[in-house]
mmCIF file of C-alpha atoms in Angstrom:
data_model
loop_
_atom_site.group_PDB
_atom_site.id
_atom_site.type_symbol
_atom_site.label_atom_id
_atom_site.label_comp_id
_atom_site.label_asym_id
_atom_site.label_seq_id
_atom_site.Cartn_x
_atom_site.Cartn_y
_atom_site.Cartn_z
ATOM 1 C CA MET A 11 9.160 -53.643 33.140
ATOM 2 C CA THR A 12 10.813 -52.684 29.868
ATOM 3 C CA THR A 13 9.425 -53.980 26.623
ATOM 4 C CA SER A 14 11.396 -53.953 23.390
ATOM 5 C CA SER A 15 9.750 -52.792 20.199
ATOM 6 C CA MET A 16 8.190 -55.507 18.087
ATOM 7 C CA ARG A 17 9.117 -55.756 14.414
ATOM 8 C CA LEU A 18 6.155 -55.249 12.138
ATOM 9 C CA LEU A 19 5.470 -55.993 8.502
ATOM 10 C CA ARG A 20 2.625 -54.948 6.266
ATOM 11 C CA ALA A 21 0.839 -58.095 5.120
ATOM 12 C CA GLY A 22 1.503 -57.108 1.515
ATOM 13 C CA GLU A 23 5.250 -57.174 2.171
ATOM 14 C CA ILE A 24 5.066 -60.894 2.958
ATOM 15 C CA ILE A 25 3.601 -61.721 -0.448
ATOM 16 C CA GLY A 26 6.322 -63.140 -2.666
ATOM 17 C CA MET A 27 8.580 -64.131 0.232
ATOM 18 C CA PRO A 28 10.129 -67.609 -0.005
ATOM 19 C CA VAL A 29 9.017 -70.252 2.474
ATOM 20 C CA VAL A 30 12.218 -71.980 3.626
ATOM 21 C CA THR A 31 12.702 -75.142 5.703
ATOM 22 C CA ILE A 32 14.994 -74.925 8.726
ATOM 23 C CA ASP A 33 15.865 -78.622 8.568
ATOM 24 C CA GLY A 34 16.693 -78.621 4.870
ATOM 25 C CA GLY A 35 17.531 -75.127 3.622
ATOM 26 C CA GLU A 36 15.084 -75.595 0.752
ATOM 27 C CA ASP A 37 12.662 -72.984 -0.577
ATOM 28 C CA VAL A 38 9.579 -75.158 -0.760
ATOM 29 C CA ALA A 39 7.131 -72.422 -1.818
ATOM 30 C CA GLU A 40 6.532 -68.717 -1.865
ATOM 31 C CA VAL A 41 3.723 -66.711 -0.331
ATOM 32 C CA LYS A 42 0.946 -66.033 -2.812
ATOM 33 C CA ASP A 43 -1.494 -64.282 -0.519
ATOM 34 C CA VAL A 44 -2.324 -63.754 3.109
ATOM 35 C CA VAL A 45 -5.371 -65.582 4.477
ATOM 36 C CA TYR A 46 -7.141 -63.491 7.037
ATOM 37 C CA ASP A 47 -10.144 -64.100 9.276
ATOM 38 C CA GLY A 48 -11.751 -60.670 9.345
ATOM 39 C CA ALA A 49 -14.466 -61.626 11.833
ATOM 40 C CA ASN A 50 -11.870 -62.500 14.461
ATOM 41 C CA HIS A 51 -9.087 -60.200 13.213
ATOM 42 C CA GLN A 52 -6.740 -63.183 12.986
ATOM 43 C CA LEU A 53 -3.978 -64.163 10.637
ATOM 44 C CA VAL A 54 -4.971 -67.642 9.432
ATOM 45 C CA GLY A 55 -2.079 -68.433 7.147
ATOM 46 C CA PHE A 56 -0.810 -68.101 3.611
ATOM 47 C CA THR A 57 -1.764 -69.475 0.239
ATOM 48 C CA LEU A 58 1.290 -70.538 -1.720
ATOM 49 C CA ASN A 59 2.867 -70.550 -5.133
ATOM 50 C CA LYS A 60 5.500 -72.917 -6.423
ATOM 51 C CA ARG A 61 9.014 -71.574 -6.762
ATOM 52 C CA GLY A 62 11.043 -71.412 -9.938
ATOM 53 C CA TRP A 63 10.396 -70.748 -13.594
ATOM 54 C CA PHE A 64 7.311 -72.903 -13.907
ATOM 55 C CA ARG A 65 5.587 -71.462 -10.905
ATOM 56 C CA GLY A 66 1.932 -72.065 -10.345
ATOM 57 C CA THR A 67 -0.475 -72.183 -7.470
ATOM 58 C CA LEU A 68 0.086 -74.908 -4.893
ATOM 59 C CA SER A 69 -2.899 -76.591 -3.325
ATOM 60 C CA ASP A 70 -0.970 -76.694 -0.060
ATOM 61 C CA VAL A 71 -1.332 -73.827 2.357
ATOM 62 C CA LEU A 72 0.676 -72.722 5.335
ATOM 63 C CA ASP A 73 -1.226 -72.436 8.590
ATOM 64 C CA ALA A 74 -0.052 -69.529 10.762
ATOM 65 C CA THR A 75 0.504 -71.901 13.678
ATOM 66 C CA GLN A 76 3.076 -73.834 11.631
ATOM 67 C CA ILE A 77 5.263 -70.790 10.977
ATOM 68 C CA ALA A 78 8.557 -70.842 12.879
ATOM 69 C CA ALA A 79 9.327 -67.182 12.149
ATOM 70 C CA ILE A 80 8.869 -64.384 9.646
ATOM 71 C CA GLY A 81 11.933 -62.291 8.893
ATOM 72 C CA ASP A 82 12.810 -59.587 6.394
ATOM 73 C CA ASP A 83 13.890 -62.161 3.822
ATOM 74 C CA ALA A 84 11.908 -65.362 4.346
ATOM 75 C CA VAL A 85 9.092 -67.169 6.074
ATOM 76 C CA MET A 86 10.675 -70.017 8.026
ATOM 77 C CA VAL A 87 9.079 -73.410 8.731
ATOM 78 C CA ALA A 88 10.589 -76.322 10.624
ATOM 79 C CA SER A 89 10.224 -78.769 7.735
ATOM 80 C CA ASP A 90 8.341 -79.259 4.489
ATOM 81 C CA THR A 91 5.656 -81.296 6.264
ATOM 82 C CA ASP A 92 4.421 -78.025 7.791
ATOM 83 C CA VAL A 93 3.371 -76.794 4.358
ATOM 84 C CA SER A 94 0.240 -78.857 4.022
ATOM 85 C CA ALA A 95 -2.086 -77.932 6.837
ATOM 86 C CA PRO A 96 -5.606 -77.058 5.663
ATOM 87 C CA VAL A 97 -6.907 -73.536 6.203
ATOM 88 C CA ALA A 98 -9.045 -73.851 9.310
ATOM 89 C CA ALA A 99 -11.405 -70.880 9.235
ATOM 90 C CA ALA A 100 -14.253 -71.213 6.774
ATOM 91 C CA ASP A 101 -14.879 -67.462 6.920
ATOM 92 C CA SER A 102 -11.323 -66.556 6.112
ATOM 93 C CA ALA A 103 -10.364 -65.068 2.783
ATOM 94 C CA ALA A 104 -7.238 -64.055 0.949
ATOM 95 C CA LEU A 105 -6.547 -60.393 1.568
ATOM 96 C CA GLY A 106 -5.963 -59.820 -2.101
ATOM 97 C CA GLY A 107 -9.047 -61.763 -3.100
ATOM 98 C CA GLY A 108 -12.747 -61.537 -2.468
ATOM 99 C CA GLY A 109 -14.833 -62.971 0.312
ATOM 100 C CA ASP A 110 -14.944 -61.371 3.710
ATOM 101 C CA ALA A 111 -12.693 -58.546 2.627
ATOM 102 C CA VAL A 112 -10.868 -56.284 5.046
ATOM 103 C CA LEU A 113 -9.065 -53.932 2.740
ATOM 104 C CA GLY A 114 -11.274 -51.028 1.649
ATOM 105 C CA ASN A 115 -13.596 -51.221 4.637
ATOM 106 C CA SER A 116 -14.742 -47.828 5.829
ATOM 107 C CA VAL A 117 -13.391 -47.103 9.319
ATOM 108 C CA ILE A 118 -15.994 -45.436 11.536
ATOM 109 C CA THR A 119 -15.737 -44.512 15.195
ATOM 110 C CA THR A 120 -18.525 -45.383 17.619
ATOM 111 C CA ASP A 121 -19.523 -41.703 17.648
ATOM 112 C CA GLY A 122 -20.006 -41.757 13.884
ATOM 113 C CA THR A 123 -16.822 -40.158 12.538
ATOM 114 C CA VAL A 124 -15.339 -41.677 9.402
ATOM 115 C CA LEU A 125 -11.565 -41.952 9.803
ATOM 116 C CA GLY A 126 -10.835 -43.365 6.342
ATOM 117 C CA THR A 127 -10.523 -46.829 4.830
ATOM 118 C CA VAL A 128 -8.493 -49.902 5.760
ATOM 119 C CA SER A 129 -5.455 -49.870 3.490
ATOM 120 C CA GLY A 130 -3.431 -52.619 5.101
ATOM 121 C CA VAL A 131 -3.026 -55.187 7.845
ATOM 122 C CA LEU A 132 0.066 -55.137 10.036
ATOM 123 C CA VAL A 133 1.587 -58.431 11.087
ATOM 124 C CA SER A 134 4.101 -58.968 13.862
ATOM 125 C CA ALA A 135 7.259 -60.579 12.531
ATOM 126 C CA GLY A 136 9.521 -63.045 14.321
ATOM 127 C CA GLN A 137 8.070 -65.988 16.186
ATOM 128 C CA ARG A 138 4.314 -66.187 16.945
ATOM 129 C CA PRO A 139 3.335 -64.026 13.945
ATOM 130 C CA ALA A 140 -0.095 -62.426 14.333
ATOM 131 C CA ALA A 141 -2.199 -59.606 12.943
ATOM 132 C CA VAL A 142 -1.731 -56.680 15.299
ATOM 133 C CA GLY A 143 -3.068 -53.599 13.565
ATOM 134 C CA TYR A 144 -4.911 -51.998 10.667
ATOM 135 C CA GLU A 145 -3.472 -49.270 8.529
ATOM 136 C CA VAL A 146 -6.123 -46.613 7.883
ATOM 137 C CA THR A 147 -5.806 -44.033 5.127
ATOM 138 C CA ASP A 148 -7.990 -40.924 5.087
ATOM 139 C CA HIS A 149 -9.268 -38.933 2.086
ATOM 140 C CA ASP A 150 -6.118 -36.807 2.021
ATOM 141 C CA GLY A 151 -3.850 -39.844 1.869
ATOM 142 C CA ALA A 152 -2.603 -39.489 5.451
ATOM 143 C CA ALA A 153 -2.362 -42.808 7.266
ATOM 144 C CA VAL A 154 -2.516 -43.968 10.837
ATOM 145 C CA VAL A 155 -2.312 -47.376 12.469
ATOM 146 C CA ILE A 156 -4.861 -48.657 14.924
ATOM 147 C CA PRO A 157 -4.267 -51.657 17.172
ATOM 148 C CA ILE A 158 -6.434 -54.732 16.787
ATOM 149 C CA SER A 159 -8.501 -55.361 19.859
ATOM 150 C CA ALA A 160 -11.686 -57.109 20.938
ATOM 151 C CA GLN A 161 -13.540 -53.777 20.688
ATOM 152 C CA LEU A 162 -13.360 -53.699 16.885
ATOM 153 C CA ALA A 163 -16.282 -54.866 14.736
ATOM 154 C CA LEU A 164 -15.921 -55.707 11.056
ATOM 155 C CA SER A 165 -18.763 -56.287 8.601
ATOM 156 C CA GLY A 166 -17.000 -56.512 5.270
ATOM 157 C CA ASP A 167 -18.147 -52.951 4.512
ATOM 158 C CA ASN A 168 -17.279 -51.151 7.717
ATOM 159 C CA LEU A 169 -14.822 -51.410 10.563
ATOM 160 C CA VAL A 170 -16.266 -49.812 13.690
ATOM 161 C CA VAL A 171 -13.709 -48.707 16.246
ATOM 162 C CA PRO A 172 -14.054 -47.151 19.712
ATOM 163 C CA THR A 173 -13.940 -43.355 19.681
ATOM 164 C CA GLU A 174 -11.309 -43.316 22.414
ATOM 165 C CA LEU A 175 -9.034 -45.678 20.413
ATOM 166 C CA THR A 176 -5.371 -44.679 20.340
ATOM 167 C CA SER A 177 -3.988 -44.401 16.835
ATOM 168 C CA PHE A 178 -0.348 -44.184 15.790
ATOM 169 C CA ASP A 179 1.443 -42.380 13.012
ATOM 170 C CA ARG A 180 2.148 -44.829 10.192
ATOM 171 C CA ASP A 181 5.642 -43.397 9.822
ATOM 172 C CA HIS A 182 6.459 -44.274 13.416
ATOM 173 C CA LEU A 183 5.804 -48.006 13.439
ATOM 174 C CA ALA A 184 8.452 -48.576 16.127
ATOM 175 C CA GLU A 185 6.254 -46.690 18.572
ATOM 176 C CA PHE A 186 3.294 -48.868 17.606
ATOM 177 C CA GLY A 187 5.478 -51.987 17.865
ATOM 178 C CA ALA A 188 6.467 -51.052 21.416
ATOM 179 C CA PHE A 189 2.789 -50.536 22.293
ATOM 180 C CA VAL A 190 1.883 -53.984 20.921
ATOM 181 C CA SER A 191 4.820 -55.619 22.719
ATOM 182 C CA GLU A 192 3.749 -54.087 25.992
ATOM 183 C CA SER A 193 0.107 -55.126 25.467
ATOM 184 C CA ARG A 194 1.171 -58.675 24.629
ATOM 185 C CA ALA A 195 3.474 -58.854 27.664
ATOM 186 C CA ASN A 196 0.638 -57.620 29.901
ATOM 187 C CA LEU A 197 -1.710 -60.231 28.437
ATOM 188 C CA ASP A 198 0.876 -62.988 28.986
ATOM 189 C CA GLU A 199 1.334 -61.820 32.577
ATOM 190 C CA GLU A 200 -2.414 -61.753 33.227
ATOM 191 C CA SER A 201 -2.811 -65.184 31.657
ATOM 192 C CA SER A 202 0.014 -66.561 33.791
ATOM 193 C CA ARG A 203 -1.504 -65.040 36.928
ATOM 194 C CA ALA A 204 -4.919 -66.498 36.068
ATOM 195 C CA THR A 205 -3.373 -69.950 35.599
ATOM 196 C CA GLN A 206 -1.654 -69.710 38.970
ATOM 197 C CA ASP A 207 -4.943 -68.680 40.602
ATOM 198 C CA GLU A 208 -6.733 -71.663 39.050
ATOM 199 C CA GLU A 209 -4.074 -74.178 40.137
ATOM 200 C CA PRO A 210 -3.529 -74.131 43.895
ATOM 201 C CA SER A 211 0.054 -74.817 44.895
ATOM 202 C CA GLN A 212 1.078 -78.240 46.180
ATOM 203 C CA ALA A 213 1.519 -76.754 49.671
ATOM 204 C CA THR A 214 -2.034 -75.392 49.587
ATOM 205 C CA GLN A 215 -3.359 -78.760 48.443
ATOM 206 C CA GLU A 216 -1.517 -80.524 51.264
ATOM 207 C CA GLU A 217 -2.828 -78.021 53.800
ATOM 208 C CA ALA A 218 -6.363 -78.636 52.551
ATOM 209 C CA ALA A 219 -5.854 -82.385 52.823
ATOM 210 C CA ASP A 220 -4.613 -82.016 56.436
ATOM 211 C CA GLU A 221 -7.765 -80.135 57.321
ATOM 212 C CA MET B 30 44.246 -78.208 12.413
ATOM 213 C CA SER B 31 41.885 -77.130 9.678
ATOM 214 C CA GLU B 32 41.602 -77.013 5.919
ATOM 215 C CA THR B 33 39.533 -74.852 3.633
ATOM 216 C CA MET B 34 37.506 -76.091 0.711
ATOM 217 C CA SER B 35 38.826 -73.440 -1.637
ATOM 218 C CA ALA B 36 42.440 -74.489 -0.938
ATOM 219 C CA ALA B 37 41.678 -78.189 -1.238
ATOM 220 C CA LEU B 38 39.873 -78.001 -4.590
ATOM 221 C CA GLY B 39 42.146 -79.295 -7.338
ATOM 222 C CA ARG B 40 44.398 -81.229 -4.948
ATOM 223 C CA ARG B 41 45.740 -84.579 -6.240
ATOM 224 C CA VAL B 42 44.042 -87.736 -5.015
ATOM 225 C CA VAL B 43 46.271 -90.823 -4.827
ATOM 226 C CA ALA B 44 45.534 -94.449 -3.900
ATOM 227 C CA ALA B 45 47.733 -95.743 -1.083
ATOM 228 C CA ASP B 46 47.647 -99.393 -2.212
ATOM 229 C CA THR B 47 48.519 -98.887 -5.888
ATOM 230 C CA ALA B 48 50.240 -95.489 -5.689
ATOM 231 C CA GLU B 49 48.239 -94.473 -8.733
ATOM 232 C CA ASP B 50 46.697 -91.098 -9.272
ATOM 233 C CA ILE B 51 42.935 -91.389 -8.965
ATOM 234 C CA GLY B 52 42.150 -87.826 -9.878
ATOM 235 C CA GLU B 53 41.730 -84.551 -8.038
ATOM 236 C CA VAL B 54 39.321 -82.970 -5.584
ATOM 237 C CA LYS B 55 36.567 -81.670 -7.842
ATOM 238 C CA ALA B 56 33.748 -81.155 -5.381
ATOM 239 C CA PHE B 57 32.686 -81.808 -1.804
ATOM 240 C CA VAL B 58 29.538 -83.603 -0.748
ATOM 241 C CA LEU B 59 28.081 -82.396 2.553
ATOM 242 C CA ASP B 60 25.213 -84.035 4.384
ATOM 243 C CA ARG B 61 21.875 -82.239 4.782
ATOM 244 C CA SER B 62 22.884 -80.884 8.169
ATOM 245 C CA GLY B 63 25.738 -78.998 6.501
ATOM 246 C CA ARG B 64 28.034 -80.029 9.349
ATOM 247 C CA ARG B 65 29.946 -82.891 7.766
ATOM 248 C CA ILE B 66 31.704 -83.687 4.500
ATOM 249 C CA THR B 67 30.704 -87.208 3.580
ATOM 250 C CA GLN B 68 32.272 -87.703 0.148
ATOM 251 C CA LEU B 69 34.672 -86.204 -2.371
ATOM 252 C CA HIS B 70 34.100 -86.081 -6.113
ATOM 253 C CA VAL B 71 37.515 -87.164 -7.382
ATOM 254 C CA ALA B 72 37.094 -88.151 -11.035
ATOM 255 C CA GLY B 73 34.608 -88.415 -13.863
ATOM 256 C CA ARG B 74 32.213 -85.803 -15.155
ATOM 257 C CA LYS B 75 29.302 -84.350 -13.267
ATOM 258 C CA ARG B 76 26.880 -86.776 -14.922
ATOM 259 C CA SER B 77 29.023 -89.828 -14.137
ATOM 260 C CA PRO B 78 31.139 -88.907 -11.143
ATOM 261 C CA LYS B 79 33.504 -91.136 -9.214
ATOM 262 C CA LEU B 80 33.363 -90.571 -5.478
ATOM 263 C CA VAL B 81 35.256 -91.596 -2.371
ATOM 264 C CA ASN B 82 33.835 -91.605 1.119
ATOM 265 C CA PHE B 83 35.613 -89.271 3.493
ATOM 266 C CA SER B 84 35.933 -92.192 5.900
ATOM 267 C CA ASP B 85 38.122 -93.994 3.312
ATOM 268 C CA LEU B 86 40.752 -91.247 3.334
ATOM 269 C CA THR B 87 43.941 -92.017 5.214
ATOM 270 C CA ALA B 88 45.440 -88.540 4.893
ATOM 271 C CA PHE B 89 44.400 -85.110 3.754
ATOM 272 C CA GLY B 90 47.870 -83.792 3.033
ATOM 273 C CA ALA B 91 48.984 -80.369 1.935
ATOM 274 C CA ASP B 92 49.896 -81.683 -1.504
ATOM 275 C CA ALA B 93 47.808 -84.805 -1.923
ATOM 276 C CA VAL B 94 44.781 -86.568 -0.556
ATOM 277 C CA ILE B 95 45.474 -90.237 0.119
ATOM 278 C CA VAL B 96 42.750 -92.858 -0.289
ATOM 279 C CA ALA B 97 43.233 -96.214 1.441
ATOM 280 C CA SER B 98 42.544 -98.268 -1.647
ATOM 281 C CA GLN B 99 41.752 -97.822 -5.313
ATOM 282 C CA ARG B 100 38.730 -100.026 -4.593
ATOM 283 C CA ALA B 101 37.276 -97.279 -2.411
ATOM 284 C CA VAL B 102 36.384 -95.289 -5.509
ATOM 285 C CA THR B 103 32.722 -95.743 -6.328
ATOM 286 C CA ASP B 104 30.423 -94.612 -9.092
ATOM 287 C CA SER B 105 27.319 -95.322 -7.044
ATOM 288 C CA VAL B 106 25.810 -91.857 -6.578
ATOM 289 C CA GLU B 107 23.039 -91.132 -4.121
ATOM 290 C CA GLU B 108 20.632 -88.211 -4.553
ATOM 291 C CA ARG B 109 22.459 -85.869 -2.186
ATOM 292 C CA ALA B 110 25.804 -86.473 -3.874
ATOM 293 C CA ASP B 111 24.188 -85.999 -7.280
ATOM 294 C CA ASP B 112 22.748 -82.637 -6.169
ATOM 295 C CA MET B 113 26.119 -81.412 -4.916
ATOM 296 C CA VAL B 114 28.252 -82.717 -7.764
ATOM 297 C CA ARG B 115 25.926 -81.153 -10.325
ATOM 298 C CA GLY B 116 25.819 -77.894 -8.403
ATOM 299 C CA HIS B 117 22.136 -77.951 -7.490
ATOM 300 C CA VAL B 118 23.311 -77.598 -3.911
ATOM 301 C CA VAL B 119 26.534 -75.665 -3.348
ATOM 302 C CA ALA B 120 28.443 -74.856 -0.190
ATOM 303 C CA ILE B 121 30.525 -71.963 -1.507
ATOM 304 C CA GLY B 122 28.366 -69.162 -2.842
ATOM 305 C CA VAL B 123 25.155 -70.170 -1.106
ATOM 306 C CA ARG B 124 23.187 -67.511 0.789
ATOM 307 C CA VAL B 125 23.175 -67.637 4.576
ATOM 308 C CA LEU B 126 19.764 -67.425 6.208
ATOM 309 C CA ASP B 127 19.070 -67.593 9.919
ATOM 310 C CA THR B 128 16.210 -69.422 11.609
ATOM 311 C CA GLU B 129 14.339 -66.109 12.067
ATOM 312 C CA GLY B 130 14.274 -65.423 8.310
ATOM 313 C CA PHE B 131 17.098 -62.890 7.930
ATOM 314 C CA GLU B 132 19.856 -63.145 5.334
ATOM 315 C CA HIS B 133 23.513 -62.659 6.285
ATOM 316 C CA GLY B 134 25.345 -62.607 2.964
ATOM 317 C CA THR B 135 26.890 -65.621 1.251
ATOM 318 C CA VAL B 136 29.388 -68.333 2.101
ATOM 319 C CA THR B 137 32.813 -67.627 0.605
ATOM 320 C CA ASP B 138 34.572 -70.680 2.032
ATOM 321 C CA ILE B 139 34.192 -73.633 4.380
ATOM 322 C CA GLU B 140 36.711 -74.612 7.049
ATOM 323 C CA PHE B 141 36.764 -78.291 7.927
ATOM 324 C CA ASP B 142 38.679 -80.814 10.007
ATOM 325 C CA PRO B 143 40.740 -82.872 7.528
ATOM 326 C CA SER B 144 40.833 -85.836 9.901
ATOM 327 C CA ASP B 145 37.115 -86.565 9.788
ATOM 328 C CA GLY B 146 35.351 -84.043 7.534
ATOM 329 C CA THR B 147 33.622 -82.127 10.314
ATOM 330 C CA VAL B 148 32.699 -78.607 9.202
ATOM 331 C CA LEU B 149 34.347 -76.205 11.626
ATOM 332 C CA ALA B 150 32.931 -72.985 10.189
ATOM 333 C CA ALA B 151 31.285 -71.355 7.213
ATOM 334 C CA VAL B 152 33.179 -68.246 6.207
ATOM 335 C CA GLY B 153 31.613 -65.019 4.921
ATOM 336 C CA ASP B 154 33.079 -61.725 3.774
ATOM 337 C CA ASP B 155 33.308 -60.138 7.186
ATOM 338 C CA THR B 156 32.407 -62.963 9.510
ATOM 339 C CA HIS B 157 32.284 -66.680 10.021
ATOM 340 C CA TRP B 158 29.644 -68.953 11.441
ATOM 341 C CA PRO B 159 30.843 -71.771 13.731
ATOM 342 C CA GLY B 160 29.935 -75.273 12.632
ATOM 343 C CA ASP B 161 27.757 -75.919 15.655
ATOM 344 C CA THR B 162 25.437 -73.042 14.635
ATOM 345 C CA ILE B 163 24.751 -74.579 11.217
ATOM 346 C CA ARG B 164 21.328 -76.244 10.893
ATOM 347 C CA ALA B 165 21.119 -77.305 7.257
ATOM 348 C CA LEU B 166 22.516 -76.883 3.777
ATOM 349 C CA GLY B 167 20.008 -76.899 0.939
ATOM 350 C CA SER B 168 19.614 -75.584 -2.564
ATOM 351 C CA TYR B 169 18.273 -72.256 -1.285
ATOM 352 C CA ALA B 170 20.388 -71.506 1.769
ATOM 353 C CA LEU B 171 22.737 -72.495 4.517
ATOM 354 C CA ILE B 172 20.559 -72.227 7.610
ATOM 355 C CA ILE B 173 22.215 -70.962 10.787
ATOM 356 C CA ASP B 174 20.905 -70.313 14.284
ATOM 357 C CA ALA B 175 19.576 -66.788 14.672
ATOM 358 C CA PRO B 176 22.104 -64.603 16.470
ATOM 359 C CA SER B 177 21.143 -64.197 20.117
ATOM 360 C CA LEU B 178 20.265 -60.618 21.098
#
């Protein structure tokens, strides 16, 4: 199976992007900050600013599930009614704000080696946007990317990662994107297989009924 | 047969029943889908425009646009027409954005069917986008389907 490389964006690059409706071509807001659930390593959504000269904070937020796609130039939503969903996770916090912060956490391996600090969150662009990795910068300023997985633990002070974790050069994000694409495709395949196992085919059901 | 907006702007508009000049094509009003011209701004200023429905045209000639009747001219302006006449929403010059969030330049012209106002294509510097790929025209962008890979 071949898997194409996934496009990735640093969460900070999304800040300031217009939020545009597909059914109207209107820029209904712009991204103020990224709301992130550190405990579950999930992108929750975006807080928003108004557009135009008299911009100010909007009370509306954009839930990640309502996003049609994230491109290089805009965050796309189907219509303006999608820009009103409440932020679901109580533990989530704006990346640029306080709360259960992610940025600045010390990254420590399970054998006790400090790799550096979290300097960014990587988000997959396109449809189904999701947080897929953390950018980690060491004391010398060198940076690597580590994939988000269930093995990570985050406290707000520290991010503990498995010692055997594969990291990627920050300057070679395409390689990391391909890794994430492949992981996601494998997960989708496993999920599909599990669903098939749970639901016996019609033929099997008929055979069982005959018996 | 097709027409372009840039060529049609400034064209005389004449009433068929009275043979009087009504005005000239000053602006086009497109619906929100961006796929159809619904009205023409033919006279009056932007704040008090006079419009004709595209369906009231009997001919979109090379030299003149013919309106069935002088009575077809209306000064009743709905919100969409107001936005387009005043230039809050423009067809020529608007950025092109696809459904995946990528920009593709700006619209330099619009090709349309003069018989019914259907938009046949949006034209860019090096390309054009067929009318059936257009999703919406708003104040920020003309939305098109993302190119298939």
